[in-house]
Amino acid sequence: MKAKRVLLIGPFPPPIGGDTVLTLNVSRSRYWREHGIALECIDTSPGDRVRVPDERLTPGDLLRGVRVFLDFVVKLPRCDAVLLWANNRFLVTAGLAVIGWSSLWGKPVFVKVFGAYLARRIRRIPSPWRRLALYLLGKTACVFPETRFLARELVDEGWLPAELVLVLPNFLAGGSFGHVRAPKRFTGRCVFFGQIKREKGVFDIIDALGGEAHAICDFYGPVLDRDRAAFLEAISGHRNLSYGGSIEPGLVSSVASGYDVLLLPTYHESEGHPAVILEAYAAGIPVIATDWLSLPEIVENGTRGILVPVKSPQKIREALDRLAADALSYESMCGNARAFAEKYSEQAVLDGILIPRVLRALQ
């Protein structure tokens, strides 16, 4: 039987980040082949540079959009369906053209929305454009929000029918479960993974731990140009803080297994379910994260980690003290983290949620 062809449009590394690594892992999954589906891919990534929210569009962005659309127009006729993996800004600009053109060709479109910001983006765009965006989203085969928080917003606002919206969480590629932290007491070894920018809470970590005698933190990830000088200067004065560069996709869990806790005091406006939390859980370490947007959906306070208020270095210190003081609670969190991660395996999410929905549309 002839294989079905599906066109995957989304950002691939570089830069290394949650969105790009997720798209890469989707494209590499063996479950597509097992179901007789061949993927073609179009890369929408802006390249090495880490971006900030609501950064102005540049001529380079416009040229990239034209290139992506032309590539899409050429490849669409030989494909049976389209997977559009997009952040909220791409989705309500170039993504609408992709959905509209696919509809004209009678090809089902599945939209995966990164993060949890789409509803707020829709509210901010002018009314005529909002009506167009919602009309075209309603023409898709399915919209996959990353979080329950965003799914509720899209349905409760009356923008999309509930049957069109299905939560598709981040997932862990197969190799993520090979490295588990050996049981031991909390020793204060902290780690940060992600794009290094102010909105991710990196300066709050520095304020909380800088000069601390009983804790260290290593930072991994690409650094935003805007914050590079300030970040490097801030950690240079503290022997217990260091920058380890970027880590290749697929190695986060193995590196995390050498630490005691992940720190992610983010207040990024589009934060959803950061994959690095799942990677840390897979390694058997809990997380100290902020009580922000959808994070409480995956960080249950006191069970798999500790939630702290945003921009609160003092609360980060108190959370670390709590982990150090209660060995039984800490080990319980480690075990709960690992058990939770297993629910987000590649098989559970791709083979259990995404691919069955695509196959249904292709029948």
XYZ file of C-alpha atoms in Angstrom, residues 157-318:
162
model
C -14.317 32.219 24.564
C -16.533 30.523 21.966
C -13.783 30.738 19.385
C -13.458 27.021 18.627
C -15.779 24.057 19.223
C -14.591 21.619 21.873
C -14.425 18.734 19.396
C -11.837 20.649 17.353
C -9.495 21.194 20.319
C -7.321 18.423 21.733
C -4.495 18.957 24.222
C -1.205 17.659 22.819
C 1.458 18.023 25.519
C 5.186 18.024 25.061
C 6.728 14.579 25.106
C 10.003 12.847 25.840
C 11.908 11.227 23.000
C 12.790 7.587 23.535
C 16.350 8.204 24.735
C 15.257 10.492 27.563
C 14.521 7.615 29.929
C 17.986 6.068 29.887
C 19.541 8.179 32.641
C 18.140 8.194 36.173
C 19.769 9.991 39.064
C 21.138 7.574 41.664
C 19.257 7.931 44.995
C 21.063 10.298 47.357
C 20.468 13.214 49.660
C 19.986 16.720 48.370
C 23.415 18.366 48.146
C 22.543 21.719 46.564
C 23.547 20.918 42.977
C 21.168 23.032 40.862
C 20.840 23.331 37.106
C 19.088 25.576 34.608
C 18.321 24.432 31.049
C 16.781 26.702 28.430
C 17.225 29.867 26.466
C 19.076 32.233 28.752
C 17.092 35.444 28.933
C 15.706 37.606 31.681
C 12.119 36.358 31.249
C 13.224 32.819 32.081
C 14.227 33.954 35.575
C 17.986 33.505 35.212
C 18.793 36.717 37.079
C 16.504 35.648 39.910
C 18.547 32.455 40.195
C 21.747 34.500 40.297
C 20.314 36.771 43.006
C 19.172 33.743 45.005
C 22.343 31.658 44.803
C 25.198 34.051 44.100
C 27.855 33.511 46.765
C 25.916 30.789 48.570
C 28.293 28.345 50.266
C 25.967 25.337 50.142
C 24.570 25.501 46.604
C 25.821 25.744 43.037
C 24.023 26.316 39.755
C 25.186 25.546 36.230
C 23.401 27.225 33.319
C 23.001 25.551 29.911
C 21.469 26.995 26.769
C 21.865 29.682 24.091
C 22.102 33.236 25.444
C 19.915 36.045 24.147
C 22.107 38.813 22.701
C 20.204 41.440 24.684
C 21.139 39.790 28.004
C 24.532 38.260 27.181
C 26.815 40.879 28.709
C 24.722 41.293 31.868
C 24.409 37.531 32.384
C 28.098 36.756 31.934
C 29.075 39.644 34.186
C 26.577 38.576 36.867
C 27.866 35.004 37.118
C 31.542 35.939 36.805
C 31.659 37.246 40.357
C 30.417 34.001 41.917
C 32.446 30.811 42.061
C 29.326 28.709 42.607
C 27.720 29.824 39.306
C 28.892 28.783 35.843
C 27.799 28.712 32.209
C 28.208 25.421 30.353
C 27.136 26.448 26.841
C 24.399 24.732 24.856
C 23.549 21.049 25.042
C 22.658 18.950 22.051
C 19.017 17.806 21.844
C 18.563 14.460 23.522
C 21.283 14.951 26.141
C 19.349 17.040 28.671
C 18.181 14.105 30.804
C 21.644 12.556 30.943
C 23.158 15.862 32.078
C 20.287 16.490 34.511
C 20.940 13.178 36.236
C 24.130 14.691 37.660
C 22.204 17.363 39.577
C 19.732 17.492 42.458
C 17.096 19.947 41.213
C 16.094 21.945 38.133
C 15.541 25.674 38.640
C 13.027 27.355 36.321
C 11.668 30.563 37.908
C 10.248 31.746 34.586
C 7.772 34.516 33.896
C 7.972 34.231 30.117
C 4.661 35.467 28.706
C 4.151 32.489 26.384
C 5.303 29.775 28.780
C 3.475 26.488 28.367
C 4.788 23.124 29.531
C 8.569 23.453 29.188
C 10.058 20.207 27.902
C 13.052 20.676 30.216
C 10.769 19.973 33.181
C 9.823 16.619 31.683
C 13.499 15.927 30.906
C 14.411 16.634 34.533
C 11.577 14.420 35.743
C 12.789 11.614 33.471
C 16.199 11.890 35.161
C 14.501 11.597 38.555
C 15.012 15.150 39.810
C 12.303 17.589 40.948
C 11.945 21.226 39.921
C 11.651 24.582 41.618
C 9.489 26.639 39.259
C 7.257 29.685 39.393
C 3.519 29.582 39.989
C 2.998 30.984 36.508
C 0.366 30.341 33.811
C 0.195 26.594 33.071
C 3.184 25.454 35.117
C 1.046 24.208 38.042
C -0.464 21.687 35.591
C 2.815 19.759 35.587
C 4.563 20.980 38.768
C 2.354 19.901 41.647
C 3.592 21.845 44.644
C 5.203 19.565 47.205
C 4.766 16.444 45.066
C 7.157 16.752 42.121
C 8.716 20.048 43.068
C 8.073 23.408 44.666
C 6.269 26.412 43.217
C 7.476 29.907 44.116
C 6.185 33.399 43.255
C 7.653 35.135 40.217
C 10.673 37.393 40.697
C 11.304 36.101 44.207
C 14.938 35.074 44.839
C 14.237 34.772 48.574
C 11.545 32.149 47.937
C 13.973 30.201 45.731
C 16.444 30.108 48.629
C 13.697 28.981 50.998
